Each structure stands twice: as C-alpha cells, then as structure tokens.
XYZ file of C-alpha atoms in Angstrom:
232
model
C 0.000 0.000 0.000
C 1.254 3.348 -1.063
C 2.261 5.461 2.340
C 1.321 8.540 0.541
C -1.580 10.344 2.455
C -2.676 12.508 -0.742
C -6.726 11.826 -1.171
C -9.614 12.755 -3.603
C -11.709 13.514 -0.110
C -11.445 16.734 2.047
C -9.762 15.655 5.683
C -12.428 13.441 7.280
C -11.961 15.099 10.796
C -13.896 18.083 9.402
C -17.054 16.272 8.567
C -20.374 16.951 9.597
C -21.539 16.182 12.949
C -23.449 12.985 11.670
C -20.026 11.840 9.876
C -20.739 13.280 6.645
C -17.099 13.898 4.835
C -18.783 13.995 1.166
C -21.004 13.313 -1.983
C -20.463 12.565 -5.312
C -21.551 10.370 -8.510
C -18.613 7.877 -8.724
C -17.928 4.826 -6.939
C -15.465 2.868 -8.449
C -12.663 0.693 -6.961
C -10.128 3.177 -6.940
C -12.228 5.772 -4.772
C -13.226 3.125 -2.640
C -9.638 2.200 -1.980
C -8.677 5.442 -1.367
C -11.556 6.251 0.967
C -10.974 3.259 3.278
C -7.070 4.056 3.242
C -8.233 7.368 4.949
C -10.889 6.266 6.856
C -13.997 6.556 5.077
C -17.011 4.513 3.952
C -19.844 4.949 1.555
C -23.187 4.538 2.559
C -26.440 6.056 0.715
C -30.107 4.456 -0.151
C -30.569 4.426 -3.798
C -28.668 4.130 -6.794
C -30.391 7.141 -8.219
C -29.139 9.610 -4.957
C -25.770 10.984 -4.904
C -23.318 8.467 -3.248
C -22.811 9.879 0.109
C -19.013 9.438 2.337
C -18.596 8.996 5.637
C -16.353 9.051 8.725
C -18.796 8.814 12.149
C -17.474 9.954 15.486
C -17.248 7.833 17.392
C -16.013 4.731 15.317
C -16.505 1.105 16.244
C -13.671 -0.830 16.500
C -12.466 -4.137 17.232
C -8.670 -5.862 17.887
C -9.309 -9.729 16.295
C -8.090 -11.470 19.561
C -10.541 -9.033 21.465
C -13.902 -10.909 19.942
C -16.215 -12.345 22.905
C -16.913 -16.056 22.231
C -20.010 -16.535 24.316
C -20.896 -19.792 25.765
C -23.595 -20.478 23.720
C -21.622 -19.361 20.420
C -18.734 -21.740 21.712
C -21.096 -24.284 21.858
C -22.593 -23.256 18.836
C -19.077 -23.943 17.223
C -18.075 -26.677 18.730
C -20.895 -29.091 18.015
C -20.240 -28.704 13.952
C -23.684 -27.789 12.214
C -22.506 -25.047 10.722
C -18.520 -25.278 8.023
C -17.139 -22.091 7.173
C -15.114 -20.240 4.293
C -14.116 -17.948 2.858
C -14.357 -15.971 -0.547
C -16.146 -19.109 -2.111
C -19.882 -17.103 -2.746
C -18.607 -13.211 -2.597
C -22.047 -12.518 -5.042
C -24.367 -14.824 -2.861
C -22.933 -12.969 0.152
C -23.603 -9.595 -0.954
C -27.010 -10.541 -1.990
C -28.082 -11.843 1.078
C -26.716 -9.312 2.428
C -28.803 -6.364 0.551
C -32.198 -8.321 1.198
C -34.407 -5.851 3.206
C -34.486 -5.894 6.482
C -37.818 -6.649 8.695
C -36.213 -3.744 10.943
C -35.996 -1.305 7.850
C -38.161 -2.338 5.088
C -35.176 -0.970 2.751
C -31.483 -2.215 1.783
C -28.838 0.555 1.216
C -27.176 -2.112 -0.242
C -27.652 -0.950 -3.647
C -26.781 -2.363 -7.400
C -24.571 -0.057 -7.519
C -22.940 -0.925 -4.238
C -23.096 -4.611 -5.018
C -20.952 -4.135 -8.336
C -18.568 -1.657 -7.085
C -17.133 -4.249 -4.463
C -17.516 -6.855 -7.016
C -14.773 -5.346 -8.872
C -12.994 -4.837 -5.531
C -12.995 -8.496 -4.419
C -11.817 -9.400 -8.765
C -8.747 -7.207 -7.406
C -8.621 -9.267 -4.527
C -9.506 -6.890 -1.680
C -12.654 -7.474 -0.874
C -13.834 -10.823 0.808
C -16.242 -12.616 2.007
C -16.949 -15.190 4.789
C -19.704 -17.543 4.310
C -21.433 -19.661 6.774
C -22.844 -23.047 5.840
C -25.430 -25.774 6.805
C -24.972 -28.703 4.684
C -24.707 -27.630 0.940
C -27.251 -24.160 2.130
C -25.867 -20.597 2.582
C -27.426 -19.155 6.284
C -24.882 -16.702 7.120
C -22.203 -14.630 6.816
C -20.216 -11.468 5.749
C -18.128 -9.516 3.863
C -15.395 -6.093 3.996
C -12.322 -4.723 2.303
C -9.196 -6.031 3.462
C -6.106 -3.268 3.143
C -2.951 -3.978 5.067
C -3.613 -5.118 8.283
C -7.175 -3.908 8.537
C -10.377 -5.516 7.838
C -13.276 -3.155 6.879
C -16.721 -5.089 7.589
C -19.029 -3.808 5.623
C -22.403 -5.952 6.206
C -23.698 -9.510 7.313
C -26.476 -11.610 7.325
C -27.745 -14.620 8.681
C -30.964 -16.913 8.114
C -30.036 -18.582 10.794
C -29.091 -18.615 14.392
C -25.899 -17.753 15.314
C -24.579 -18.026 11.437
C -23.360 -14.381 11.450
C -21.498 -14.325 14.161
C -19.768 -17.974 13.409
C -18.824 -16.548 10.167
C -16.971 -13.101 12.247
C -15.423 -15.527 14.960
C -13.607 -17.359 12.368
C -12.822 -14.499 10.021
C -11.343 -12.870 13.548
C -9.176 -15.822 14.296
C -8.066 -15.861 11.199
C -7.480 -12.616 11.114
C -5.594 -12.854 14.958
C -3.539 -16.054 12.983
C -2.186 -13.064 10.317
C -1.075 -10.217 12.556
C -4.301 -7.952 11.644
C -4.290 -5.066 14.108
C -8.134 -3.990 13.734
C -11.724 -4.711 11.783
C -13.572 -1.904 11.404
C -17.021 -1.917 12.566
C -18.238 1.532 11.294
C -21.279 2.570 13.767
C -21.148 1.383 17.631
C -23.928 -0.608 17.771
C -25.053 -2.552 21.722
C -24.853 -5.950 19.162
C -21.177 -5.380 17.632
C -20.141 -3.944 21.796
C -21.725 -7.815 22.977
C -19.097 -9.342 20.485
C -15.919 -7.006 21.461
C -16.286 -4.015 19.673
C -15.018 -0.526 21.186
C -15.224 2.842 20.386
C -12.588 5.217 19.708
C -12.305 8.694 18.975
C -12.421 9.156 14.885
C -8.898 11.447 14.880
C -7.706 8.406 16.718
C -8.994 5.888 13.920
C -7.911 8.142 11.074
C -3.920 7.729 12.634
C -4.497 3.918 12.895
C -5.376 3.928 9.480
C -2.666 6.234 7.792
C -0.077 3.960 10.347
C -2.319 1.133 8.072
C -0.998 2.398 5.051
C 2.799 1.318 5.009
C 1.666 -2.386 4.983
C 1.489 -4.577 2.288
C -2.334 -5.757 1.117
C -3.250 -9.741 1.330
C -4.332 -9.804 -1.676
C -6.079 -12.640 -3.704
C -8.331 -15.237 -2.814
C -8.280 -15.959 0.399
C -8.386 -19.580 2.285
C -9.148 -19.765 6.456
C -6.276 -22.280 8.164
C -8.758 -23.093 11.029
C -8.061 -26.925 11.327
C -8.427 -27.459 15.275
C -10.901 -24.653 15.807
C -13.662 -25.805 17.249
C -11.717 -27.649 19.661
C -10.010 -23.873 21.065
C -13.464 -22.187 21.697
C-alpha cells in the first residue's frame, strides 16, 4: 500500500456532525480504496441519490483477539452444524446481504454498491466469509481487506448464530495473520456484545494512515482453522 496520504476527499476530521465527509456520482474501486485508506465509507439508499461518504465519530472498533466467544456461540461452534469459508460465494454474500431488512423495510445495499465491491474483491480486496449448513448458505459477511485492517461492511444470517460464526472465524483468522483492527463503522449494543469498542475518529484516522505502510493480502483468500472448534 502506497504510504502517501494525498486523497480525492477533504480531511475526514472536518465532517459533519453525523459523519458526513462527502457526496459525489462515482464509486469505483479506486475511490473506494482510497476512501478506506483514509478512513472513510460509503453509505447512501438508492442508486439514483448521490453516493454519500462517511467518517462517524465515534467509530466502532475491534482488535481480532478481542472478539467475545459466548458460551452459547462456543457451543454453537463446537458441536459442527454449521462449516465455514471464505471468498467461495462473494455474489451470494452480498445478496443476502442487501435483502431488506424486517427492521428497515429498505437495503442501502444498492446495485450499484453490489458491483462496485464486485470489482474490488476481482482485485482481490474485498472478501467474504460464508457460513454453511450442509450444501445451504445461512450466514455470513463480507469487507475490504487493506494492510492489516479488515473493513466489515455488512452480514447476514438466516439462521441462528450463522453471522457471528462466520466473524469468529474471520477474527481468528485474522488474529492467525497479525491484523491489528476490523472496522465496525457505527457502535452498535450488538457489535459492543461481540468485542467491539469505540474510539475517537482522529484516533482511527492515525491507525489507518499507520495502516498504510503495509502490504495488502491480496487474492483469494483460504481460512487455516483446522483445530478450531476444539479452542473455543
């Protein structure tokens, strides 16, 4: 990853008090690389809207070794229901993913969203992790992977527990490759449960630029998690 802190987006530590840093029309793999390199995200509710960057104050935040394994999720693991890999169904996953929400009624998950980080994960750097029950797809996730940061960017499960199997082995994995952080975007009482902390967003934005002088893991990637379910 190119150390050089030059970026198409105004400093993110003037943004609006809701987080907003910018808008614009584009979102191609380029921008999205260099927004996550400096801390930023997209997130906006229809393809025909302008696509809308942001940097929230405080950010959620969480150090791979740091993720709560409850006892029922440990138990969950253990007994073997559910296998899980990784970047096998990137398009499933993102589908899932952008099915509406009985909370919402809406996605922000958008077509446009979907094939921007399609192109991203062809370049190798975005993944997913996908949960599975027998030869059926109930869970999982996906982010952007640059240097030693992970940024999650949705998940979904159809069934219990799926989700979070799918983060506890993408965190151990993770933990296995010297990661330093997944970003979680929005503190949330759910992502705090797992291990998720807050810090302040000036203090994320020098975590990140530190992010920049590593190298990317880039490609597909494969979980080394032989063992696992005998360590939760």
């Amino acid at each position: 990853m190119n150390p050089v802190s030059r970026s198409a987006f105004p400093d993110p530590n003037g943004a609006t008090a809701e987080g907003l840093v910018a808008y614009g029309t584009d979102l191609t793999p380029s921008l999205l690389i260099d927004a996550y390199s400096h801390g930023i995200f997209p997130w906006f509710d229809d393809d025909a809207e302008p696509v809308l960057w942001w940097s929230p104050d405080p950010r959620a935040v969480m150090a791979p070794a740091d993720m709560h394994i409850s006892r029922s999720l440990g138990k969950r693991i253990r007994s073997g229901v559910f296998h899980v890999t990784a970047d096998l169904a990137f398009a499933e996953v993102t589908a899932a993913c952008a099915e509406p929400r009985a909370s919402s009624g809406g996605t922000w998950i958008t077509r446009k969203m979907r094939s921007a980080y399609q192109q991203l994960h062809d370049l190798g750097l975005a993944h997913s992790v996908e949960t599975w029950r027998g030869n059926d797809l109930v869970g999982g996730l996906y982010g952007v992977s640059l240097g030693r940061m992970f940024f999650g960017e949705s998940m979904f499960s159809s069934a219990s527990d799926a989700s979070k199997v799918a983060l506890a082995h993408l965190a151990r994995q993770l933990d296995f490759w010297d990661f330093t952080l997944i970003d979680c975007q929005i503190p949330t009482r759910h992502l705090a449960s797992l291990g998720a902390r807050e810090v302040e967003r000036r203090s994320f934005i020098e975590l990140v630029a530190a992010n920049r002088w590593y190298p990317d893991r880039r490609g597909r990637w494969e979980f080394d998690d032989v063992g696992y379910r005998d360590r939760v």
